[in-house]
Coordinates of C-alpha atoms in Angstrom, one line a residue:
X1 CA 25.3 130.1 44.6
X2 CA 24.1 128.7 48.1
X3 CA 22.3 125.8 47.9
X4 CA 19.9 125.0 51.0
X5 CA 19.4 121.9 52.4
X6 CA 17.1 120.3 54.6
X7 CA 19.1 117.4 56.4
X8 CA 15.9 115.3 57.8
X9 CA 14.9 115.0 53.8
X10 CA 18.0 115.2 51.9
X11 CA 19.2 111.5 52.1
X12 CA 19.4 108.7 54.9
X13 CA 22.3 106.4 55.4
X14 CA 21.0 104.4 58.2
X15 CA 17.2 103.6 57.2
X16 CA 15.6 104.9 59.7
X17 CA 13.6 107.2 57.6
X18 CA 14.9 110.1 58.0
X19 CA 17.9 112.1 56.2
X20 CA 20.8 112.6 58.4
X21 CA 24.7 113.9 57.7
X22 CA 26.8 110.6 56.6
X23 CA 23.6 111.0 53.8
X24 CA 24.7 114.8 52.7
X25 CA 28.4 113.1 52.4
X26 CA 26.9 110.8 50.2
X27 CA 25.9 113.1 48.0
X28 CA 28.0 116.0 48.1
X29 CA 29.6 114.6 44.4
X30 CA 26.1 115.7 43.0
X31 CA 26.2 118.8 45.1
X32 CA 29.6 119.7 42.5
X33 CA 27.8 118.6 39.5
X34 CA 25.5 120.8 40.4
X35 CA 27.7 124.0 40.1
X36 CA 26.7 125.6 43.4
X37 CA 29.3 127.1 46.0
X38 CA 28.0 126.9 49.4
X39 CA 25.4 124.3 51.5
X40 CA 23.3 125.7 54.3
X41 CA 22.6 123.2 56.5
X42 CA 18.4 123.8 58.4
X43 CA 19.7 123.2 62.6
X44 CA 21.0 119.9 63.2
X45 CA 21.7 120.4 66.9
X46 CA 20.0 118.4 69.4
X47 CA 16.6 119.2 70.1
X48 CA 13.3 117.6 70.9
X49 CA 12.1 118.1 67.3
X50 CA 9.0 120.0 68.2
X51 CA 9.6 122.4 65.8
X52 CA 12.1 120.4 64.0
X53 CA 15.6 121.4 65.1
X54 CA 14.2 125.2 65.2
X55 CA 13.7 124.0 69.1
X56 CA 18.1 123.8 70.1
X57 CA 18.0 122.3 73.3
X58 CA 22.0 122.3 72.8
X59 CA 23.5 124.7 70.8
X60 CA 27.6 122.8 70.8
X61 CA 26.6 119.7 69.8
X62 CA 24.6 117.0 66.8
X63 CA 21.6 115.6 67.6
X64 CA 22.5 111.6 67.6
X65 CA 19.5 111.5 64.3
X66 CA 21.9 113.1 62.0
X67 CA 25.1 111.7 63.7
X68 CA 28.0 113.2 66.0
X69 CA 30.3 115.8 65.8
X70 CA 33.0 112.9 64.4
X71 CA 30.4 113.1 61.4
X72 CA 30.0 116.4 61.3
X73 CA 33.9 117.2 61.3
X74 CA 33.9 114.3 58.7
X75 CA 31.3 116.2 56.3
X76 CA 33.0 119.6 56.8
X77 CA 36.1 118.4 55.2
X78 CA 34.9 116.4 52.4
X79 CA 32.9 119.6 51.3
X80 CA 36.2 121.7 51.9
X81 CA 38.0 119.1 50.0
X82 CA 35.6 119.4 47.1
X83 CA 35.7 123.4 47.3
X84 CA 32.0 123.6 48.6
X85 CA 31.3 126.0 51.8
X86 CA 29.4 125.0 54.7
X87 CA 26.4 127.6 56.4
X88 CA 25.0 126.5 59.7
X89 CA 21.6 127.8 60.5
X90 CA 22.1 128.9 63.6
X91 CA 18.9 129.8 65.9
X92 CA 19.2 133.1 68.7
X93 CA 16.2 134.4 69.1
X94 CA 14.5 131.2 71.5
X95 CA 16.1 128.0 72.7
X96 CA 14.0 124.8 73.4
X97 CA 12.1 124.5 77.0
X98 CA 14.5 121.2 77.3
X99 CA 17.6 123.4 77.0
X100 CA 19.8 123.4 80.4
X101 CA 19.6 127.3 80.3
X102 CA 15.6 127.3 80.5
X103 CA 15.4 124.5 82.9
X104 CA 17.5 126.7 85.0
X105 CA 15.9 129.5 84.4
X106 CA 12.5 128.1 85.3
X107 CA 13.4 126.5 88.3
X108 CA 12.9 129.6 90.7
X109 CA 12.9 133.6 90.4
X110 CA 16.5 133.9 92.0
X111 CA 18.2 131.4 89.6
X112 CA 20.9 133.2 88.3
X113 CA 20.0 132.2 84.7
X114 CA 16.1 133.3 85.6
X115 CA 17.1 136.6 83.3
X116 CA 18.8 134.6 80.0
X117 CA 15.0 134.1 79.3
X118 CA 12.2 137.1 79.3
X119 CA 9.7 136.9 82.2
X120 CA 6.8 138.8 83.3
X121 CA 4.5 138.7 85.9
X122 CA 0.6 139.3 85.1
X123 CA -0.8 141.9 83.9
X124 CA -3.7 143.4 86.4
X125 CA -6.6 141.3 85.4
X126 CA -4.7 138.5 85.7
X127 CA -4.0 137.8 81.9
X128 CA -0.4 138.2 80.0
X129 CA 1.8 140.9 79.9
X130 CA 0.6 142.2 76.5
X131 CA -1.4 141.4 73.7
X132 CA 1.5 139.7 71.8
X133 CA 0.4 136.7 69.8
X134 CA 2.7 134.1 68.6
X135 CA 3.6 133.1 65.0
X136 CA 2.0 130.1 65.3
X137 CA -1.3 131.6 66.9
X138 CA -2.4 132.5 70.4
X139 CA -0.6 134.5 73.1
X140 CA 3.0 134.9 73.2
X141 CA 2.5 134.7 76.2
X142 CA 3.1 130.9 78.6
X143 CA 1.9 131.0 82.4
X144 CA 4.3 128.9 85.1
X145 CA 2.5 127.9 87.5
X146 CA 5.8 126.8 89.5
X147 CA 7.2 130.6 89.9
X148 CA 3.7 131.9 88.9
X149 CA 5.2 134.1 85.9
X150 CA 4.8 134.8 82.1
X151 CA 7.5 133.5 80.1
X152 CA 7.8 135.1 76.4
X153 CA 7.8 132.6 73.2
X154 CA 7.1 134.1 69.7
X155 CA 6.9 131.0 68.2
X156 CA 5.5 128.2 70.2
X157 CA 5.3 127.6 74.2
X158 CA 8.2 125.1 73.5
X159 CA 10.5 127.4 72.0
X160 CA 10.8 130.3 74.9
X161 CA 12.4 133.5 73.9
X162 CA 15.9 134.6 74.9
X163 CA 16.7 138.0 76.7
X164 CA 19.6 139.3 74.1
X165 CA 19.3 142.4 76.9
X166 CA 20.6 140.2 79.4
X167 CA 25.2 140.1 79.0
X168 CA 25.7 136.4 80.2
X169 CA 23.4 135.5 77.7
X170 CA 24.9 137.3 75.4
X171 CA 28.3 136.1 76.0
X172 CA 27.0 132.8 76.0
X173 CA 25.0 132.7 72.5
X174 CA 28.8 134.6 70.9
X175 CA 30.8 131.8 72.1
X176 CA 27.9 129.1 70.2
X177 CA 29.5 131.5 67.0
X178 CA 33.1 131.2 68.3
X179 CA 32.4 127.1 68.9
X180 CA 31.5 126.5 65.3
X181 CA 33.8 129.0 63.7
X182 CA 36.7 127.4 65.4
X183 CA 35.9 123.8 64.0
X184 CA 36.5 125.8 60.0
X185 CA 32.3 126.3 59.6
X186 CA 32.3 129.1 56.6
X187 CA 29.3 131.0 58.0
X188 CA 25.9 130.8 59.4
X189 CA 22.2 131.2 58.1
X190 CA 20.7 133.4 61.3
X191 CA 17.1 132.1 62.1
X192 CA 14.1 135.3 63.0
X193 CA 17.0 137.6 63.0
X194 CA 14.6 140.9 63.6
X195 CA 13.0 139.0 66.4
X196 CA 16.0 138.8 68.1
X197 CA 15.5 141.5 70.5
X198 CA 11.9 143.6 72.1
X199 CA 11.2 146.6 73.0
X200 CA 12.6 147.4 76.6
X201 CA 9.2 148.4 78.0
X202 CA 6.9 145.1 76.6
X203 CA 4.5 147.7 75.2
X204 CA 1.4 146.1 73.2
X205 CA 1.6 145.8 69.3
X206 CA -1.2 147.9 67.1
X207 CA -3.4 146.2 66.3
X208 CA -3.5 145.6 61.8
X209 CA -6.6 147.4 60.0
X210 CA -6.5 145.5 57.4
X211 CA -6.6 141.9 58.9
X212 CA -9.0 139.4 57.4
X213 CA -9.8 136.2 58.3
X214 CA -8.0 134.3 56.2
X215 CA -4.9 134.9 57.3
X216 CA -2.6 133.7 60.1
X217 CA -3.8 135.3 63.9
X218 CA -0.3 136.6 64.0
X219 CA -1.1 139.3 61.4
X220 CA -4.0 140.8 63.6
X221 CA -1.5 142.8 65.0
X222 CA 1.9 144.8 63.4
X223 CA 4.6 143.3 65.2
X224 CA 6.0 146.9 66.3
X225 CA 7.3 146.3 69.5
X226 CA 8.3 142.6 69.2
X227 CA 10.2 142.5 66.3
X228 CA 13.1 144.9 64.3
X229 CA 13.9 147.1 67.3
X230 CA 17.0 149.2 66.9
X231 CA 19.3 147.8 69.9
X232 CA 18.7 144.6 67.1
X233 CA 21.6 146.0 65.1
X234 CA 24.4 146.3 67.7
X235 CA 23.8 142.8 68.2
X236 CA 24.3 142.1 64.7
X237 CA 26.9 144.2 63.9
X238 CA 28.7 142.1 66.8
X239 CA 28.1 139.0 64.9
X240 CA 29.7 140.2 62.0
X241 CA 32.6 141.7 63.9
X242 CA 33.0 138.2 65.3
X243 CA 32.9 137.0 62.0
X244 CA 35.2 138.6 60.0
X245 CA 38.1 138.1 62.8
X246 CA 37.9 134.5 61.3
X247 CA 38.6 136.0 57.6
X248 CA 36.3 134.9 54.7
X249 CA 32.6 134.1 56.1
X250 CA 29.6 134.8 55.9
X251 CA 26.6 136.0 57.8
X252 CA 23.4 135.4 56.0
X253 CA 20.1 137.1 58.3
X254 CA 16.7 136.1 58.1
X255 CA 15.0 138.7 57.8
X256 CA 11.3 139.7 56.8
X257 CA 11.1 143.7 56.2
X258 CA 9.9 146.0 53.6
X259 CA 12.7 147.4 51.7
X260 CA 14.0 150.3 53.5
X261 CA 14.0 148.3 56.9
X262 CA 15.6 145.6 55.6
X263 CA 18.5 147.6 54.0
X264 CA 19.2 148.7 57.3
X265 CA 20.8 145.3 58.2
X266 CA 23.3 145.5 56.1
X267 CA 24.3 148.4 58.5
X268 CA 27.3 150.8 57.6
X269 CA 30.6 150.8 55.8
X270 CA 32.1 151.6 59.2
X271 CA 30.1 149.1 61.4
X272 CA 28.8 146.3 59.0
X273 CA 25.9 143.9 60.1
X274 CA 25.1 140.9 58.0
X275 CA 26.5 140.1 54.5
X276 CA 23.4 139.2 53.0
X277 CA 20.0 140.1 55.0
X278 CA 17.3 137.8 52.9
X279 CA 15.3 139.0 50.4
X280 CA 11.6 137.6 49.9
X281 CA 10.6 139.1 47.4
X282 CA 10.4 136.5 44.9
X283 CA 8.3 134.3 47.0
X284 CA 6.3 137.1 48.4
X285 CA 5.4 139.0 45.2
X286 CA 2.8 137.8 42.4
X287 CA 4.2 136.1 38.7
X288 CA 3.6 138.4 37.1
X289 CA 6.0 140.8 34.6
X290 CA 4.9 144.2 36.3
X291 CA 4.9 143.9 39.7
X292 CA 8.1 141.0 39.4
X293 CA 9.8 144.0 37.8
X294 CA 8.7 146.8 40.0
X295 CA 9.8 145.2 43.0
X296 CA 13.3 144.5 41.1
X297 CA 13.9 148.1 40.5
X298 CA 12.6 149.0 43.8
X299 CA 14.6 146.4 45.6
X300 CA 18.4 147.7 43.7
X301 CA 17.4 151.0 44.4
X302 CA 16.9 150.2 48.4
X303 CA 20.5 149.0 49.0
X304 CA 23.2 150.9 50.1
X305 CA 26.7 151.3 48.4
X306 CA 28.2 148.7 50.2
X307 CA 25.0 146.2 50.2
X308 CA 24.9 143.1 47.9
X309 CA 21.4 142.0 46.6
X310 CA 20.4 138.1 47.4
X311 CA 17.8 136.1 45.5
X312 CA 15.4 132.8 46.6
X313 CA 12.2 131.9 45.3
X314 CA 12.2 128.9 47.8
X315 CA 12.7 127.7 51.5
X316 CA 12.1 124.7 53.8
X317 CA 8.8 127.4 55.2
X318 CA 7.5 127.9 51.9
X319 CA 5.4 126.6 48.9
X320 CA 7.3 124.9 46.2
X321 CA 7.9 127.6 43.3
X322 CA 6.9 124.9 40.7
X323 CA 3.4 124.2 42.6
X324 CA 3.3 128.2 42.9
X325 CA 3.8 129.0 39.2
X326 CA 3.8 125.3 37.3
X327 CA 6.0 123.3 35.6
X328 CA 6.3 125.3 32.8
X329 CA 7.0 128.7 34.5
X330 CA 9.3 127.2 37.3
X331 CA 11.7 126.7 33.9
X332 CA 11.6 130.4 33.4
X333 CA 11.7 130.8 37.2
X334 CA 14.9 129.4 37.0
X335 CA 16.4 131.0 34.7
X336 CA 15.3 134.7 36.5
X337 CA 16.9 133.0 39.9
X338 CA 20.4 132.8 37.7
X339 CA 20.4 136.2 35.7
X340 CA 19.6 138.1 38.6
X341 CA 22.6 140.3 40.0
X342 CA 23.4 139.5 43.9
X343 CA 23.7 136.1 45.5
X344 CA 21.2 133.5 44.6
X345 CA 19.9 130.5 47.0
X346 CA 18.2 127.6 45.7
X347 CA 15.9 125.2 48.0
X348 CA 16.5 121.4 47.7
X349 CA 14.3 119.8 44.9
X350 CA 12.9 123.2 43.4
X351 CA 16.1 122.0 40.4
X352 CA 13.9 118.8 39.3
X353 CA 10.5 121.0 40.0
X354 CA 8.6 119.0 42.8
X355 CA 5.4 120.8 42.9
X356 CA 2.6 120.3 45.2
X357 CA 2.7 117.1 47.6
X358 CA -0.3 115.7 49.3
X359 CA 0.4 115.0 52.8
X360 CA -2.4 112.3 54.2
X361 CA -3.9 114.0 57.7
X362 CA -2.4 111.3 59.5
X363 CA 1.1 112.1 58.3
X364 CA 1.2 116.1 58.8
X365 CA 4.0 116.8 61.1
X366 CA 4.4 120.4 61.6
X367 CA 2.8 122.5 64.1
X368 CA 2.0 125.8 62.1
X369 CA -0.5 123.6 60.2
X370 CA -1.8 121.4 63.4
X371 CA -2.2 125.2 65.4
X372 CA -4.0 126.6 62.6
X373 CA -5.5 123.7 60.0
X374 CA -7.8 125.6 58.0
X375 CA -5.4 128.5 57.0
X376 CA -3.7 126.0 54.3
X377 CA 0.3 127.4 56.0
X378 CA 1.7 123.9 56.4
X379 CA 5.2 123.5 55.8
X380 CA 5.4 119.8 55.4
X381 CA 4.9 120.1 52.0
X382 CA 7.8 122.1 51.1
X383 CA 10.0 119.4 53.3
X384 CA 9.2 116.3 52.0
X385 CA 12.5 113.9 50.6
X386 CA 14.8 114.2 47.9
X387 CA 13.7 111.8 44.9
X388 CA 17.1 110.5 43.7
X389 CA 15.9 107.4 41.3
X390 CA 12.9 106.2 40.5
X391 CA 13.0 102.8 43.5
X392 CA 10.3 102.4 46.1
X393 CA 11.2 105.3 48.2
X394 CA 13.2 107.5 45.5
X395 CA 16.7 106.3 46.5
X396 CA 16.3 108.3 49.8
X397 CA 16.0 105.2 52.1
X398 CA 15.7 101.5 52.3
X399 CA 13.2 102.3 54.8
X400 CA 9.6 104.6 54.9
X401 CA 10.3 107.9 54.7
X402 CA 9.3 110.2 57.6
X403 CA 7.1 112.4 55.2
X404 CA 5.2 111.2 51.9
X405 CA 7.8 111.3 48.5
X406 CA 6.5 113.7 45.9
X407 CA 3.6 111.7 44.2
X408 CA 5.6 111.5 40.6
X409 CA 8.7 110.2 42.5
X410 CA 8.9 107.9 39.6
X411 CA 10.1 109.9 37.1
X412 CA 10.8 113.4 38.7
X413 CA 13.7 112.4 40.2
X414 CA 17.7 113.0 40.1
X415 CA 18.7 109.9 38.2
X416 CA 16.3 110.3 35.4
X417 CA 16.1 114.5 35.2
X418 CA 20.4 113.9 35.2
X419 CA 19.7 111.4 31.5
X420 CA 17.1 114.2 30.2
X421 CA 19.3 116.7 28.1
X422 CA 16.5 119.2 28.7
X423 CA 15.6 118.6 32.1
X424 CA 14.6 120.7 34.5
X425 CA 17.9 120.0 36.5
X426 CA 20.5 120.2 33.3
X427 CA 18.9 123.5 32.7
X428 CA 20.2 124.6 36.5
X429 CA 23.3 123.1 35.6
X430 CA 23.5 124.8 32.0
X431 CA 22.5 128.2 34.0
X432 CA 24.7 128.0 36.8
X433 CA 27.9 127.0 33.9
X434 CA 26.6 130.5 32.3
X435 CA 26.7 132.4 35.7
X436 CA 30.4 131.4 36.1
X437 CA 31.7 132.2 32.7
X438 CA 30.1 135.4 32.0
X439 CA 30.5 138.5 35.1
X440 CA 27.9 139.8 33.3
X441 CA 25.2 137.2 35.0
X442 CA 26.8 138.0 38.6
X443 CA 28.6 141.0 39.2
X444 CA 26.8 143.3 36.3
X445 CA 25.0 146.2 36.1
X446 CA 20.9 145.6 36.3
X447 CA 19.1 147.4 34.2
X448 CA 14.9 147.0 33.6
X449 CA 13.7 146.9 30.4
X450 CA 9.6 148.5 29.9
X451 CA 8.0 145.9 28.4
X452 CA 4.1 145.4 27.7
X453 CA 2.4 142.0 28.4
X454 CA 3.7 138.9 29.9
X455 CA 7.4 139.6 29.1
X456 CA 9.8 140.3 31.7
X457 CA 13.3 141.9 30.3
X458 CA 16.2 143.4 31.9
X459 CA 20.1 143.7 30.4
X460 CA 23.1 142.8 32.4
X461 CA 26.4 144.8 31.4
X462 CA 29.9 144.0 32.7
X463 CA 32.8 145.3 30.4
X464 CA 32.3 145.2 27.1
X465 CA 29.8 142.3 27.5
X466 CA 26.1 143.3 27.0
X467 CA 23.6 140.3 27.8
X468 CA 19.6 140.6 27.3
X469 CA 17.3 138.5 29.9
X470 CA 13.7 138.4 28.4
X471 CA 11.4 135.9 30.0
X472 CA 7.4 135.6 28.8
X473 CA 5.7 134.6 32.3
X474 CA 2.3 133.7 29.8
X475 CA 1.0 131.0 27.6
X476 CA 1.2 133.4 24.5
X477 CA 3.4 134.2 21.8
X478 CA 5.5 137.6 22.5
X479 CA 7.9 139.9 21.4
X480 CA 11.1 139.8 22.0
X481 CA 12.6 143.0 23.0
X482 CA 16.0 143.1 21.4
X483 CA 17.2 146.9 21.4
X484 CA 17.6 148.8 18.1
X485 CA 21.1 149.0 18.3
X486 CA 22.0 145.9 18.9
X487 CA 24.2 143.9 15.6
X488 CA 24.7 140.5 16.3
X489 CA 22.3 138.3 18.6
X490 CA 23.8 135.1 20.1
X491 CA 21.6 132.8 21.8
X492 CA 23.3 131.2 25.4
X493 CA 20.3 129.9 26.5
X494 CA 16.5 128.9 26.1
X495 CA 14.4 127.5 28.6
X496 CA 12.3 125.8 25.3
X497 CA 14.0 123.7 22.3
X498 CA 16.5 126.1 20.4
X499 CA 15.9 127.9 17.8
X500 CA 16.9 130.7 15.2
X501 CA 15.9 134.1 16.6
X502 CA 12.5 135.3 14.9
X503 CA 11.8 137.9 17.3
X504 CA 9.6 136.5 19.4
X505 CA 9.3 134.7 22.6
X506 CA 7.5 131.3 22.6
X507 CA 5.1 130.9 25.6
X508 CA 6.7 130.3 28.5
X509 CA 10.2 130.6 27.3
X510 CA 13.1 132.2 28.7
X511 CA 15.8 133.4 26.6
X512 CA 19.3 135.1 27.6
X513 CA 21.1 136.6 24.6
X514 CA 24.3 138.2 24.1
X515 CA 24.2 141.4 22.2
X516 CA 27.1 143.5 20.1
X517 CA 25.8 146.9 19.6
X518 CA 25.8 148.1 16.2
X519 CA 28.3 150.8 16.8
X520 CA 30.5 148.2 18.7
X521 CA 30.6 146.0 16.1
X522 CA 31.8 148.2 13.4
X523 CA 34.6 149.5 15.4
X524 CA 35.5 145.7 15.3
X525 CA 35.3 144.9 11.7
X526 CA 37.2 148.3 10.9

């Protein structure tokens, strides 16, 4: 399991507010406990923190708030040491405007790094290129009035757009990959991969039919020509080249696509792009038992042979899963993160459930929300600190943190979720113990089971091993769905207070339960 974490949040060792790496050292004992395999670290490389750290104004170094690269070496090996992995997010789509390459680039037309970034000059009336409109609202689109030029920045007019057509850039941006592989990193998170390259010709986007107000500008238009273009997969597939010359790592893409595009970057046996492009879906789709299991089905039956299916329900850019579903569900949310065949992720706090956080308006610190307020997209909320006890500020710092702590800090925290036998977080643990003893839960078959009502089923074979998932996603007594032929029922795991199997599902309860089929079991006895 890959386990993300979000450094500026995670824990500070130096009270200044603000989570850095000597404070993921700190911790990484808790990290074991846990059960989880790999950390991926959101960017830690210096940068102005516009768009915090997703603005690299040097892509070889630390920025001095989470430490050095004498830290960073220092962290690498105490994970290694303790058999964790460690992901780097690493960020090629834009750089920051503060980055030497930009300043460069910006400083005249005939600068030879002028072409590392995307520039255009205006359109006939004056106005941009295209219609293009950034992620975070408005053009995509910045005027210079130095060289009297468009530059090109999906995201925001800080965080200008590199030219992947361009080979010095390209060059450049591999030997970032080559810097970090060669200090032992075990793989890399890649930020907007489908962004990464536009169409050759800068042609305008279509504009979306079915855009209402309520959602973000970006979506008035479908992101044809800005986004997943199919030079995008050489680059990739170079990435991974460059990858597997340094044996066992892994390339992890970030990628938002409906099913058929996004099964394209896993590319082909022959020329392989990313390990693991990142499936949404579980954030993206509503809780409920049809459409969950819909999507599941649809999802397995996208991926190619050689494709291994991923999981999340939660990132640093998303709403918490427990305020999305409740503290009730996020138990059974859980246990459908851990039962699910492919690679899971898990986003830092979602194990103790932090749900919805209040951030006062004088504290919000991300852009996407400041750009566009009333659209309710801040990510602040989903980034606030890590609640390790129940002190003053959580155990995080001895000073205030840089965002709000979740409002029951108190007692939705590590310390007191770790002395709760049926905490959220020992239910992770008792999950994630399950995972590793029985293939079945990783590496085995997937197989939907038609339910009615609130119940969401599917079996996991591996072997001789037959394992039932049934989860009831309402507030109402169901039925369990055990198969006629099953024997013998074991119960490995509830999400409620165990019990004798009555055939039924309490509300809100999860259940995995290992079946012997009738016909197996009297082979046995005989």
């Amino acid at each position: 399991m890959i386990y993300q974490s979000y450094p500026r949040s995670f824990q500070d060792s130096n009270a200044d507010g603000v989570g850095d790496l000597a404070g993921i050292e700190r911790r990484l004992d808790y990290l074991v406990g846990l059960g989880v395999d790999a950390v991926w670290l959101s960017p830690i490389f210096p940068s102005p923190m516009i768009d915090f750290g997703y603005d690299v104004s040097d892509y070889c170094d630390i920025d001095p708030l989470f430490g050095d690269l004498k830290t960073f070496d220092r962290l690498l090996a105490a994970m290694h040491s303790r058999g964790l992995k460690l992901l780097m997010d690493f960020v090629p789509n834009h750089s920051s405007d503060q980055h030497p390459w930009f300043i460069e680039s910006r400083s005249s037309r005939e600068n030879p790094k002028r072409d590392w970034y995307i520039w255009r000059d205006a359109s006939d009336d004056g106005g941009p290129p295209n219609n293009w409109i950034s992620d975070f609202g408005g053009s995509s689109w910045e005027w210079d009035a130095a060289t009297k030029q468009y530059y090109l920045h999906a995201f925001l007019p800080q965080q200008p757009d590199l030219n992947w057509r361009h080979p010095g850039l390209r060059e450049a941006m591999l030997d970032v990959l080559r810097f970090w592989l060669d200090r032992g990193v075990d793989g890399f998170r890649i930020d907007v991969l489908w962004h990464i390259i536009k169409d050759v010709a800068l042609r305008d986007n279509p504009i979306n039919p079915d855009w209402t107000p309520d959602r973000t500008q970006r979506d008035q238009l479908i992101q044809l020509n800005s986004t997943d273009q199919p030079e995008a997969h050489q680059i990739a597939a170079e990435f991974r080249s460059l990858a597997d010359s340094y044996g066992d790592r892994v390339l992890i893409g970030e990628i938002s696509l409906p099913d058929d595009r996004l099964a394209r970057w896993f590319g082909t046996e022959k020329q392989p792009e990313v390990h693991l492009p990142v499936n949404f879906h579980l954030i993206e789709s509503n809780w409920n038992a049809q459409s969950l299991g819909q999507m599941m089905v649809d999802y397995e039956a996208s991926l190619p042979k050689h494709g291994w299916p991923n999981w999340c329900f939660g990132s640093h850019d998303a709403p918490r899963i427990a305020a999305r579903v409740g503290n009730a569900q996020s138990r059974v949310a859980a246990m459908l993160l851990l039962t699910l065949r492919g690679t899971p992720t898990l986003y830092q706090g979602d194990e103790i459930g932090i749900g919805e956080v209040p951030i006062p308006r004088d504290r919000i610190r991300d852009p996407q929300h400041l750009l566009q307020p009333k659209l309710n997209i801040g990510r602040d909320r989903s980034r606030t600190p890590m609640p390790w006890d129940g002190s003053p500020s959580a155990g995080f710092s001895s000073a205030d943190p840089w965002l709000p702590l979740n409002p029951d800090s108190r007692r939705r925290n590590i310390a007191t979720q770790e002395r709760e036998p049926n905490s959220l977080l020992n239910l992770y643990k008792a999950l994630l113990s399950l995972r590793r003893r029985h293939a079945a839960l990783s590496i085995g078959n997937f197989t939907l089971i038609k339910t009615g009502d609130d119940v969401l089923a599917f079996e996991r074979r591996h072997g001789d091993e037959h394992l039932l998932i049934a989860l009831n996603l309402g507030d109402q007594v169901r039925s369990l769905p055990v198969p006629s032929t099953a024997g013998l029922v074991t119960v490995l795991c509830s999400t409620a207070t165990p019990r004798a199997i009555d055939g039924t599902l309490a509300p809100n309860e999860g259940i995995i339960l290992q079946l012997v089929d009738s016909e197996d079991q009297s082979s046995r006895i005989s």
